[in-house]
Each structure stands twice: as C-alpha cells, then as structure tokens.
CSV table of C-alpha atoms and ligand atoms in Angstrom, one decimal:
chain,number,residue,atom,x,y,z
A,236,MET,CA,-14.3,77.9,53.6
A,237,THR,CA,-17.1,79.6,51.7
A,238,ALA,CA,-17.7,78.2,48.2
A,239,LEU,CA,-19.0,79.9,45.1
A,240,ASN,CA,-22.8,79.9,45.0
A,241,GLU,CA,-25.7,81.6,43.1
A,242,THR,CA,-25.0,85.0,44.9
A,243,HIS,CA,-21.6,85.3,43.1
A,244,ASP,CA,-23.1,84.9,39.6
A,245,PRO,CA,-21.6,87.8,37.6
A,246,LYS,CA,-24.7,88.0,35.5
A,247,LEU,CA,-27.0,88.9,38.4
A,248,ARG,CA,-28.6,92.4,38.0
A,249,SER,CA,-30.4,94.4,40.7
A,250,TRP,CA,-33.6,96.5,40.3
A,251,VAL,CA,-31.5,99.1,42.1
A,252,ALA,CA,-30.0,100.5,38.8
A,253,SER,CA,-27.0,102.1,40.4
A,254,ALA,CA,-25.7,98.7,41.4
A,255,GLN,CA,-24.9,98.1,37.7
A,256,ALA,CA,-22.9,101.4,37.3
A,257,PRO,CA,-19.4,100.8,36.0
A,258,GLY,CA,-16.9,100.9,38.8
A,259,CYS,CA,-19.6,100.7,41.5
A,260,ASP,CA,-18.2,99.2,44.7
A,261,PHE,CA,-21.5,97.7,45.7
A,262,PRO,CA,-23.1,95.5,43.0
A,263,LEU,CA,-25.5,92.7,43.9
A,264,GLN,CA,-22.6,90.3,44.3
A,265,ASN,CA,-21.0,92.3,47.2
A,266,LEU,CA,-23.7,93.1,49.9
A,267,PRO,CA,-21.4,94.4,52.7
A,268,PHE,CA,-22.6,95.4,56.1
A,269,ALA,CA,-22.3,98.7,58.0
A,270,VAL,CA,-24.1,100.6,60.8
A,271,PHE,CA,-25.7,103.9,59.7
A,272,ARG,CA,-28.3,106.4,60.4
A,273,ARG,CA,-29.8,109.3,58.6
A,274,LYS,CA,-27.5,112.3,58.6
A,275,GLY,CA,-28.2,114.5,61.6
A,276,GLY,CA,-29.0,111.5,63.7
A,277,VAL,CA,-32.7,111.9,64.6
A,278,ASP,CA,-33.0,108.1,64.2
A,279,GLY,CA,-30.6,105.7,65.9
A,280,PHE,CA,-27.8,103.7,64.3
A,281,ARG,CA,-28.8,100.3,62.9
A,282,ALA,CA,-27.2,97.8,60.5
A,283,GLY,CA,-27.5,98.2,56.7
A,284,VAL,CA,-26.4,96.5,53.6
A,285,ALA,CA,-25.0,98.4,50.6
A,286,ILE,CA,-26.6,98.0,47.1
A,287,GLY,CA,-25.4,100.5,44.5
A,288,ASP,CA,-25.8,104.0,46.0
A,289,GLN,CA,-28.4,102.8,48.5
A,290,ILE,CA,-28.5,101.1,51.9
A,291,VAL,CA,-31.0,98.4,52.8
A,292,ASP,CA,-32.1,99.2,56.3
A,293,LEU,CA,-32.1,95.9,58.2
A,294,ALA,CA,-34.1,97.3,61.1
A,295,ALA,CA,-36.9,98.2,58.5
A,296,VAL,CA,-36.5,94.8,56.9
A,297,ALA,CA,-37.0,93.2,60.3
A,298,ARG,CA,-40.0,95.3,61.2
A,299,ALA,CA,-41.6,94.5,57.9
A,300,GLY,CA,-41.0,90.8,58.5
A,301,LEU,CA,-39.7,90.4,54.9
A,302,PHE,CA,-37.5,87.3,55.6
A,303,THR,CA,-38.2,84.2,57.6
A,304,GLY,CA,-35.9,81.5,59.2
A,305,ALA,CA,-32.2,82.2,59.6
A,306,ALA,CA,-32.3,85.2,57.3
A,307,GLY,CA,-35.1,86.7,59.4
A,308,GLU,CA,-33.2,86.1,62.6
A,309,ALA,CA,-30.1,87.7,61.1
A,310,ALA,CA,-32.1,90.8,59.9
A,311,GLN,CA,-33.6,91.0,63.5
A,312,ALA,CA,-30.0,91.0,64.9
A,313,GLY,CA,-29.3,93.9,62.4
A,314,ALA,CA,-31.8,96.1,64.1
A,315,GLN,CA,-29.3,96.9,66.8
A,316,ASP,CA,-26.8,99.9,66.8
A,317,LYS,CA,-23.8,97.7,66.3
A,318,LEU,CA,-23.1,94.5,64.2
A,319,ASN,CA,-22.1,92.4,67.3
A,320,ALA,CA,-25.3,90.5,67.6
A,321,LEU,CA,-25.3,89.7,63.9
A,322,MET,CA,-21.6,88.7,64.1
A,323,ALA,CA,-22.3,86.5,67.0
A,324,LEU,CA,-24.9,84.4,65.1
A,325,GLY,CA,-22.0,83.1,62.9
A,326,GLN,CA,-21.4,82.7,59.2
A,327,ALA,CA,-24.4,80.6,58.4
A,328,ALA,CA,-26.8,83.3,59.5
A,329,ALA,CA,-25.0,86.1,57.6
A,330,SER,CA,-24.9,83.8,54.6
A,331,ALA,CA,-28.7,83.1,54.8
A,332,LEU,CA,-29.3,86.8,55.0
A,333,ARG,CA,-27.0,87.4,52.0
A,334,LEU,CA,-28.9,84.9,50.0
A,335,ALA,CA,-32.3,86.3,50.9
A,336,LEU,CA,-31.2,89.9,50.1
A,337,SER,CA,-29.5,88.7,46.8
A,338,ARG,CA,-32.8,87.2,45.7
A,339,ALA,CA,-35.0,90.1,46.9
A,340,LEU,CA,-32.8,92.7,45.2
A,341,ARG,CA,-32.6,90.9,41.8
A,342,GLU,CA,-34.5,92.2,38.8
A,343,GLY,CA,-38.0,90.7,38.7
A,344,SER,CA,-38.1,90.0,42.5
A,345,GLN,CA,-41.6,89.8,44.0
A,346,GLN,CA,-40.2,91.6,47.1
A,347,GLN,CA,-39.1,94.7,45.1
A,348,GLN,CA,-41.9,96.9,46.3
A,349,ALA,CA,-41.6,95.9,50.0
A,350,LEU,CA,-37.8,96.3,50.0
A,351,GLN,CA,-38.0,99.6,48.2
A,352,ALA,CA,-39.5,101.1,51.3
A,353,CYS,CA,-36.4,99.9,53.3
A,354,LEU,CA,-33.8,101.9,51.2
A,355,LEU,CA,-32.0,105.0,52.2
A,356,PRO,CA,-29.6,106.8,49.8
A,357,GLN,CA,-26.0,106.5,51.0
A,358,ALA,CA,-25.7,110.3,50.3
A,359,GLU,CA,-28.2,110.9,53.1
A,360,ALA,CA,-26.5,108.5,55.6
A,361,GLU,CA,-23.7,108.8,58.2
A,362,TYR,CA,-21.8,105.8,59.7
A,363,ASP,CA,-20.4,104.6,62.9
A,364,VAL,CA,-17.7,102.1,63.8
A,365,PRO,CA,-19.4,98.8,62.7
A,366,ALA,CA,-18.9,96.9,65.9
A,367,ARG,CA,-18.4,97.4,69.6
A,368,ILE,CA,-14.8,96.3,69.5
A,369,GLY,CA,-13.8,94.6,72.7
A,370,ASP,CA,-10.3,93.9,71.7
A,371,TYR,CA,-8.1,95.1,68.8
A,372,THR,CA,-5.1,93.0,67.9
A,373,ASP,CA,-2.6,94.4,65.3
A,374,PHE,CA,-0.6,91.8,63.3
A,375,TYR,CA,2.5,92.3,61.2
A,376,THR,CA,1.7,90.0,58.3
A,377,SER,CA,3.6,91.6,55.4
A,378,ILE,CA,7.2,90.3,55.2
A,379,HIS,CA,8.0,93.1,52.8
A,380,HIS,CA,6.9,95.7,55.4
A,381,ALA,CA,8.7,93.9,58.2
A,382,SER,CA,11.9,93.8,56.0
A,383,ASN,CA,11.7,97.4,54.9
A,384,ILE,CA,11.1,98.7,58.4
A,385,GLY,CA,13.7,96.3,59.9
A,386,ARG,CA,16.3,97.5,57.5
A,387,GLN,CA,15.8,101.1,58.8
A,388,PHE,CA,16.0,100.1,62.5
A,389,ARG,CA,18.5,97.3,62.1
A,390,PRO,CA,20.4,97.5,58.8
A,391,ASP,CA,22.5,94.3,59.6
A,392,ASN,CA,19.5,92.2,60.7
A,393,PRO,CA,16.3,93.4,59.0
A,394,LEU,CA,14.2,90.3,59.5
A,395,LEU,CA,14.2,88.9,63.0
A,396,PRO,CA,14.4,85.0,63.1
A,397,ASN,CA,11.0,84.5,64.5
A,398,TYR,CA,9.2,86.3,61.7
A,399,GLN,CA,8.9,83.3,59.3
A,400,TRP,CA,7.6,81.1,62.1
A,401,VAL,CA,5.2,83.2,64.2
A,402,PRO,CA,2.4,85.5,62.9
A,403,ILE,CA,3.7,88.5,64.9
A,404,GLY,CA,1.1,90.7,66.6
A,405,TYR,CA,0.5,92.8,69.7
A,406,HIS,CA,-2.6,94.0,71.5
A,407,GLY,CA,-3.7,97.5,70.4
A,408,ARG,CA,-6.2,99.9,71.7
A,409,ALA,CA,-9.9,99.8,70.8
A,410,SER,CA,-11.1,103.1,72.3
A,411,SER,CA,-9.5,105.4,69.7
A,412,ILE,CA,-10.8,103.5,66.6
A,413,ARG,CA,-13.2,105.7,64.6
A,414,VAL,CA,-15.0,105.4,61.3
A,415,SER,CA,-14.0,106.9,58.0
A,416,GLY,CA,-14.2,110.7,58.0
A,417,GLN,CA,-12.3,110.9,61.3
A,418,SER,CA,-10.2,114.0,62.0
A,419,PHE,CA,-7.6,113.7,64.7
A,420,VAL,CA,-5.1,115.9,66.4
A,421,ARG,CA,-1.5,115.3,65.7
A,422,PRO,CA,-0.2,113.4,68.7
A,423,CYS,CA,2.4,114.6,71.2
A,424,GLY,CA,4.8,112.4,72.9
A,425,GLN,CA,8.4,111.8,74.0
A,426,LEU,CA,10.8,112.6,71.1
A,427,LYS,CA,14.5,111.9,71.1
A,428,PRO,CA,16.0,112.8,67.7
A,429,PRO,CA,19.3,111.2,66.9
A,430,GLY,CA,22.1,113.0,68.7
A,431,ALA,CA,19.8,114.6,71.3
A,432,GLU,CA,21.0,114.2,74.8
A,433,GLN,CA,17.6,113.6,76.3
A,434,PRO,CA,14.0,113.3,75.2
A,435,GLN,CA,11.5,116.1,75.1
A,436,LEU,CA,7.7,116.3,75.0
A,437,GLY,CA,6.6,117.5,71.6
A,438,ALA,CA,4.3,117.1,68.6
A,439,SER,CA,5.2,114.2,66.3
A,440,LYS,CA,7.1,115.4,63.3
A,441,ARG,CA,7.1,111.9,61.6
A,442,LEU,CA,3.4,111.2,61.4
A,443,ASP,CA,2.7,108.2,59.1
A,444,ILE,CA,-0.1,106.0,57.7
A,445,GLU,CA,-0.3,102.2,57.8
A,446,LEU,CA,-2.3,100.7,54.9
A,447,GLU,CA,-4.0,97.7,56.5
A,448,LEU,CA,-7.1,95.6,56.3
A,449,GLY,CA,-9.3,95.1,59.4
A,450,ILE,CA,-10.6,91.6,60.1
A,451,PHE,CA,-13.8,91.4,62.2
A,452,VAL,CA,-14.4,88.3,64.3
A,453,GLY,CA,-17.8,86.7,64.0
A,454,ALA,CA,-18.6,83.8,66.4
A,455,GLY,CA,-16.2,83.6,69.3
A,456,ASN,CA,-14.5,80.7,71.0
A,457,PRO,CA,-14.7,79.7,74.7
A,458,LEU,CA,-11.6,80.6,76.8
A,459,GLY,CA,-9.2,77.7,76.8
A,460,GLU,CA,-10.4,76.2,73.5
A,461,PRO,CA,-8.1,76.9,70.5
A,462,ILE,CA,-9.6,77.3,67.0
A,463,PRO,CA,-8.0,74.9,64.6
A,464,MET,CA,-7.1,76.0,61.0
A,465,ALA,CA,-10.0,73.9,59.6
A,466,GLU,CA,-12.5,76.1,61.5
A,467,ALA,CA,-10.6,79.4,61.6
A,468,GLU,CA,-12.5,81.2,58.9
A,469,ASP,CA,-15.9,80.2,60.4
A,470,HIS,CA,-15.0,82.7,63.1
A,471,VAL,CA,-14.5,85.6,60.8
A,472,PHE,CA,-17.3,87.9,59.9
A,473,GLY,CA,-15.6,90.0,57.2
A,474,ILE,CA,-12.9,92.5,56.2
A,475,CYS,CA,-12.8,96.3,56.1
A,476,LEU,CA,-10.1,98.9,55.3
A,477,LEU,CA,-8.0,100.1,58.2
A,478,ASN,CA,-5.5,103.0,58.6
A,479,ASP,CA,-3.3,102.5,61.7
A,480,TRP,CA,-1.9,106.0,62.0
A,481,SER,CA,1.6,105.9,63.5
A,482,ALA,CA,4.0,108.5,65.0
A,483,ARG,CA,7.4,107.1,63.9
A,484,ASP,CA,9.5,109.4,66.1
A,485,ILE,CA,7.5,108.5,69.2
A,486,GLN,CA,7.8,104.8,68.1
A,487,ALA,CA,11.5,104.9,67.6
A,488,TRP,CA,12.2,106.0,71.2
A,489,GLU,CA,9.5,104.0,73.1
A,490,TYR,CA,9.3,100.7,71.2
A,491,GLN,CA,11.9,98.7,73.1
A,492,PRO,CA,11.5,96.3,74.7
A,493,LEU,CA,7.7,95.9,74.7
A,494,GLY,CA,6.8,97.3,71.3
A,495,PRO,CA,4.6,100.2,70.2
A,496,PHE,CA,2.5,102.0,72.7
A,497,LEU,CA,1.6,105.8,72.4
A,498,ALA,CA,3.0,105.8,68.8
A,499,LYS,CA,-0.1,103.8,67.7
A,500,ASN,CA,-3.0,104.2,70.1
A,501,PHE,CA,-4.1,107.8,69.4
A,502,ALA,CA,-6.1,107.0,66.3
A,503,THR,CA,-7.1,104.1,64.0
A,504,THR,CA,-9.6,104.6,61.2
A,505,VAL,CA,-11.8,101.9,59.7
A,506,SER,CA,-14.1,102.0,56.7
A,507,PRO,CA,-17.8,101.7,57.5
A,508,TRP,CA,-18.4,98.8,55.1
A,509,VAL,CA,-17.4,95.2,56.1
A,510,VAL,CA,-17.2,92.8,53.2
A,511,THR,CA,-17.9,89.2,54.1
A,512,LEU,CA,-15.5,86.4,53.3
A,513,GLU,CA,-18.4,84.9,51.3
A,514,ALA,CA,-18.4,87.9,49.0
A,515,LEU,CA,-14.7,87.6,48.7
A,516,ALA,CA,-14.8,83.9,47.6
A,517,PRO,CA,-14.2,84.6,43.9
A,518,TYR,CA,-11.0,86.4,44.8
A,519,ARG,CA,-9.3,83.6,46.8
A,520,VAL,CA,-5.8,82.7,45.7
A,521,ALA,CA,-3.3,80.1,46.9
A,522,PHE,CA,-1.2,80.8,50.0
A,523,GLU,CA,2.3,80.8,48.7
A,524,ARG,CA,5.4,80.4,50.8
A,525,PRO,CA,8.8,80.2,49.0
A,526,ALA,CA,10.2,76.7,49.2
A,527,SER,CA,13.4,78.1,50.7
A,528,ASP,CA,11.5,79.6,53.7
A,529,PRO,CA,10.4,77.6,56.8
A,530,GLN,CA,7.0,76.1,56.1
A,531,PRO,CA,4.2,76.7,58.6
A,532,LEU,CA,4.0,74.5,61.6
A,533,PRO,CA,1.1,72.0,61.4
A,534,TYR,CA,-1.2,74.1,63.6
A,535,LEU,CA,-0.8,76.9,61.0
A,536,ASP,CA,-1.3,74.7,58.0
A,537,SER,CA,-4.3,73.2,56.2
A,538,PRO,CA,-5.1,72.0,52.7
A,539,ASP,CA,-7.7,74.7,52.3
A,540,ASN,CA,-5.3,77.4,53.4
A,541,ARG,CA,-2.6,76.2,50.9
A,542,ALA,CA,-5.1,76.0,48.1
A,543,ALA,CA,-7.0,79.2,48.6
A,544,GLY,CA,-6.3,80.9,52.0
A,545,ALA,CA,-5.1,84.2,50.6
A,546,PHE,CA,-7.3,87.0,49.0
A,547,ASP,CA,-6.4,89.1,46.0
A,548,ILE,CA,-7.7,92.5,47.3
A,549,GLN,CA,-6.4,95.5,45.3
A,550,LEU,CA,-5.4,98.4,47.6
A,551,GLN,CA,-4.6,102.0,47.0
A,552,VAL,CA,-3.6,105.0,49.1
A,553,GLU,CA,-4.4,108.5,48.1
A,554,LEU,CA,-3.0,111.7,49.7
A,555,GLN,CA,-4.8,115.0,49.4
A,556,THR,CA,-2.9,118.0,50.7
A,557,PRO,CA,-4.8,121.2,51.8
A,558,ARG,CA,-3.5,122.9,48.6
A,559,MET,CA,-5.0,120.2,46.5
A,560,ARG,CA,-8.3,120.4,48.4
A,561,GLU,CA,-8.4,124.2,48.0
A,562,ALA,CA,-7.9,123.8,44.3
A,563,SER,CA,-10.6,121.1,44.2
A,564,GLN,CA,-8.0,118.5,43.0
A,565,PRO,CA,-8.4,114.9,43.9
A,566,GLY,CA,-5.8,113.2,46.1
A,567,ALA,CA,-2.7,111.7,44.4
A,568,SER,CA,-2.2,107.9,44.5
A,569,ILE,CA,1.0,107.2,46.5
A,570,CYS,CA,0.7,103.4,46.7
A,571,ARG,CA,-0.9,100.5,44.8
A,572,THR,CA,-0.6,96.9,46.0
A,573,SER,CA,-2.6,93.7,46.8
A,574,TYR,CA,-3.4,91.8,49.9
A,575,ARG,CA,-2.2,88.6,48.2
A,576,HIS,CA,1.4,89.5,49.1
A,577,ALA,CA,0.8,88.9,52.9
A,578,TYR,CA,3.0,86.3,54.5
A,579,TRP,CA,0.3,85.0,56.8
A,580,THR,CA,-3.4,84.5,56.0
A,581,VAL,CA,-6.6,85.4,57.9
A,582,ALA,CA,-7.0,81.8,58.9
A,583,GLN,CA,-3.5,81.6,60.3
A,584,MET,CA,-4.1,84.8,62.3
A,585,VAL,CA,-7.1,83.2,63.9
A,586,ALA,CA,-5.5,79.9,64.6
A,587,HIS,CA,-2.3,81.5,66.0
A,588,HIS,CA,-4.3,84.0,68.2
A,589,THR,CA,-6.2,81.2,69.9
A,590,VAL,CA,-3.6,78.4,70.0
A,591,ASN,CA,-2.9,79.3,73.7
A,592,GLY,CA,-6.6,79.3,74.5
A,593,CYS,CA,-7.2,83.0,74.1
A,594,ASN,CA,-10.9,83.7,73.5
A,595,LEU,CA,-12.0,85.8,70.6
A,596,GLN,CA,-15.4,87.6,70.9
A,597,PRO,CA,-17.8,88.8,68.3
A,598,GLY,CA,-16.8,92.2,67.1
A,599,ASP,CA,-13.1,91.9,68.0
A,600,LEU,CA,-10.9,93.4,65.4
A,601,PHE,CA,-7.5,92.3,63.9
A,602,GLY,CA,-5.3,94.6,61.9
A,603,SER,CA,-3.4,92.8,59.1
A,604,GLY,CA,-0.4,95.0,59.7
A,605,THR,CA,0.9,97.3,57.0
A,606,LEU,CA,0.4,95.6,53.7
A,607,SER,CA,3.5,96.5,51.6
A,608,GLY,CA,4.0,94.6,48.4
A,609,PRO,CA,7.4,93.3,47.0
A,610,THR,CA,8.4,96.6,45.3
A,611,MET,CA,8.9,100.0,46.9
A,612,ASP,CA,6.0,101.6,45.0
A,613,GLN,CA,3.8,99.0,46.7
A,614,ALA,CA,4.8,100.1,50.2
A,615,GLY,CA,1.9,100.9,52.5
A,616,ALA,CA,3.6,103.5,54.8
A,617,LEU,CA,5.4,106.8,54.2
A,618,ILE,CA,8.4,105.6,56.2
A,619,GLU,CA,9.0,103.0,53.5
A,620,LEU,CA,7.9,105.1,50.5
A,621,THR,CA,10.3,107.9,51.5
A,622,GLU,CA,13.1,105.7,52.9
A,623,GLY,CA,12.7,107.0,56.4
A,624,GLY,CA,12.1,110.6,55.2
A,625,LYS,CA,15.3,110.8,53.1
A,626,LYS,CA,13.5,110.7,49.7
A,627,PRO,CA,10.4,113.0,49.6
A,628,LEU,CA,7.4,112.0,47.6
A,629,GLN,CA,6.9,114.2,44.6
A,630,LEU,CA,3.2,115.2,44.4
A,631,PRO,CA,1.3,116.8,41.5
A,632,GLY,CA,1.6,120.6,41.5
A,633,GLY,CA,5.2,120.5,42.8
A,634,GLU,CA,4.4,119.7,46.4
A,635,GLN,CA,6.5,117.2,48.4
A,636,ARG,CA,5.9,115.0,51.4
A,637,THR,CA,8.1,113.0,53.7
A,638,PHE,CA,5.6,112.5,56.5
A,639,LEU,CA,2.0,113.9,57.0
A,640,GLU,CA,1.5,117.6,57.4
A,641,ASP,CA,-1.4,119.3,59.1
A,642,GLY,CA,-4.5,119.3,57.0
A,643,ASP,CA,-3.5,116.3,54.9
A,644,THR,CA,-6.3,113.8,54.2
A,645,VAL,CA,-5.4,110.1,53.4
A,646,VAL,CA,-8.0,107.9,51.7
A,647,LEU,CA,-7.6,104.1,51.5
A,648,ARG,CA,-9.5,102.2,48.8
A,649,GLY,CA,-9.9,98.5,48.2
A,650,TRP,CA,-11.5,96.5,45.5
A,651,CYS,CA,-11.4,93.1,43.8
A,652,GLU,CA,-11.7,92.4,40.1
A,653,ARG,CA,-10.9,89.5,37.8
A,654,GLU,CA,-12.2,87.9,34.6
A,655,GLY,CA,-15.4,85.9,35.2
A,656,ALA,CA,-16.4,87.6,38.5
A,657,ALA,CA,-18.2,90.8,39.4
A,658,ARG,CA,-16.0,93.7,40.5
A,659,ILE,CA,-16.7,94.5,44.2
A,660,GLY,CA,-15.2,97.2,46.4
A,661,PHE,CA,-14.8,98.3,50.0
A,662,GLY,CA,-15.7,102.0,49.7
A,663,GLU,CA,-13.2,104.3,51.3
A,664,CYS,CA,-11.4,104.9,54.6
A,665,ALA,CA,-10.6,108.6,55.0
A,666,GLY,CA,-8.9,110.5,57.8
A,667,THR,CA,-7.5,114.0,58.2
A,668,VAL,CA,-4.7,115.3,60.4
A,669,LEU,CA,-5.4,118.4,62.6
A,670,PRO,CA,-2.7,120.5,64.2
A,671,ALA,CA,-1.3,119.4,67.5
A,672,ARG,CA,-2.8,120.9,70.6
A,673,ALA,CA,-0.8,123.8,72.0
A,674,MET,CA,1.3,122.6,75.0
A,675,SER,CA,1.3,124.5,78.2
B,994,CA,CA1,-0.2,98.6,62.5
C-alpha cells in the first residue's frame, strides 16, 4: 500500500502557474497519466502527465534524457502510443517517475527550462483510450446499486444471497471502449415490453448511464498464480472515470440466465486521465462492513484493507440536454456520491479475480460497477434515480428525463478533497447519444 511521501505535500507549488489555480484537477500532487497527441494528429499518440492546464510529453522527456534510473526507464516506456509498457513496469517505476516529475516541476527546479520544452497545452491536445485493453471485467461493488436494481427486478428478494460473500462481476467487452468525447448510436436489440406477446427488434427506449470508476491493471500475474490481498494493490496502475452505458429494456429481456450481453457491450466511455493509487494515498479511508453482515473470507481480508482499503473519491454526474446546449447552459447535476460507499475494495476485486488462477495483464480494465450511495440522490444510474422510469427527473428550464434522449450529453466528474491535502481531480468523462440507425 502506497504511503504518504514528499510528493503529497500540500505546500508544493509548481512553476506551471495554472497548477495552483483554485479548483484545478491537476496540481503538482496529482500527476495522472494519459495518452495524447496534438489535435489533428500529425504526430503520434504518446504518454503524457497532466500539470495544471499543460501536459508533460513523456516521449519528449525520454528523448531529452532528462531522467535517469527507474524514472528514465519509465519515461522511455511512456514514449509508446499506449500506457501498457509503462503499466507493465509495475508500481515502483511509475512511482520513481512521479517523484522525478514532482521535483522537476516544483518552483525553483533546475530542470524547469529543459522540461518547459516538453509541455503541450491541454487545449491543443486530443486523447485516446489510455491502454490497449486486453480484457474488461465489470464488477458490481455497490450494495446500494445492487439493492436498488434488485428491488425493481425482484421486489421480494432484492439482494441475492451471494452478494455479501462474492465480489460479483462478469466479463465485458473491450472493443467498444472509447475515450471521453465519444458519441455513439443508440443501440437496437430485442425488446419485449411487459405484456407484449413476443419480442421485436427495435431501438432501446430505456438508455441509461452507469457511474463507475475504471481500475487499470499494472503488472500482471502468471496464469495459475493467485494474487493475495497483501500484494493486490501492487498490481493496480490507477483509476479513471468510466460510464458503462446500458440499455435497460434490452437487458431486462436478455439477462437471464447468463447476465448482461448486448445491453452493455455497444459503448463504454473512459476518461483520458488515469490517477495513480499513489496520488490517491491521502484519500484512503477504512473499509467498513456492518457487523451484522458476513465478514469477508480470509482471502478477501487483510489488515491494510481494513485500515485503509477504500478511497473517498467524490463523484458527480451532469446531464446536458440539446436544449441546454443550444442555450449555452451547462449540464445539470443529477447525482453526487462518493466511492467510499462501495461494498468491495480495489484490492478485493484483484484478489477475487485471480483466486482461481486467472491471469491479469497490464492494461486490463475493471469497472467498479455503478457506484450508488446510500440515498436515492446518490444513485449512479437513471433507472434508480427515476425508479425505473416512474418518477422523471426535473431538469432546469422545465425539461424532464426518465431515460436518455437523442442528443443528450452525460459528463462524469471525480475529485478528492480534504483538510490537510491538496485537492486532486480526474478531469471529465463525457459521452453523447446519437439517434439510432434506421432499420431496414
Ligand atoms: Ca456496469
């Protein structure tokens, strides 16, 4: 588990002045990773690190030979078009690079002039999915979400008996994961509304969001060798925002007995910036499990996990309708919650995923599952916020929504703040719904 060190000092200031701007997601204490290129794409994608409103180009850092040792090796790995090589080096390498960048970006650094030449304004950049994602696994770690959804599908039996014992998950689809800014076509599929005699192919009428976090795997494990809890976080590179768009009407008809399929695999959006667990160290909180609930089996338990296995990451969902956009109005907040309410931690997801010997590989992605908090205004999906479409959301300007309409844009945001630590953020994860394709 990463401890606090000099890179977390809230008093640190960068010679990149925008890093000190109030509310900035990317102060010197954050230093998240992405892959980027100059807009228009003449140059290739490579890794970068955010500082204020700038990006440190790791390929340029590597070419200039600014860092030596493990930090230099990590910068070299960042010269590639995806983060996989950097992720594969493991946490120590990313940590060495973080320390070197933290020192080089501080006010008074001898390396200011050399590093200045490696900066690109974020306003001039475009991003790609941070890693070549071999496998995407979607978990279901919010007991509040599981209970809210379960109540709609099974009023008498909302929470299935395995939930409090097993970190539930399923294998998702990696090919349709795109970076923030994605527009996607409303999916078609088999729909069988209540009372209909037989299903029909049609465009989903109950298109939903899922407010999730994405967890990127760093160093992998050999096939057949489980990762114990004590080492689980050593295999995690970092965390991003993730919107796992879902077609609830397709889901309701198809999901038994094997679970979601076409209701989920048409689009998933991730934020470009991946915040390392090291950057999140000041925001760790105890993993709490009510005494009346089953306690985790030993393979899902550890002293570190109990003491500080959870993260207090603030989360918000904004919905901007076409009418708001035309009137240049910002999106309306429809949910505010925190990752601290999850029932299972990042370390437990890793330990459970590998307990059967399943091998994780650098760049694999976990979804946390929809992160609903304990009250209904903290629900991370429209199906919960509108009670299955029965209670429309009232939006500013008199508009209403049950599920998403064509042209709607959804923006996820995440940040951490507390007394005695620097506020850090995740940037944003935005996606827009396009009309369904005409069916022949
Ligand atoms: Ca999901």
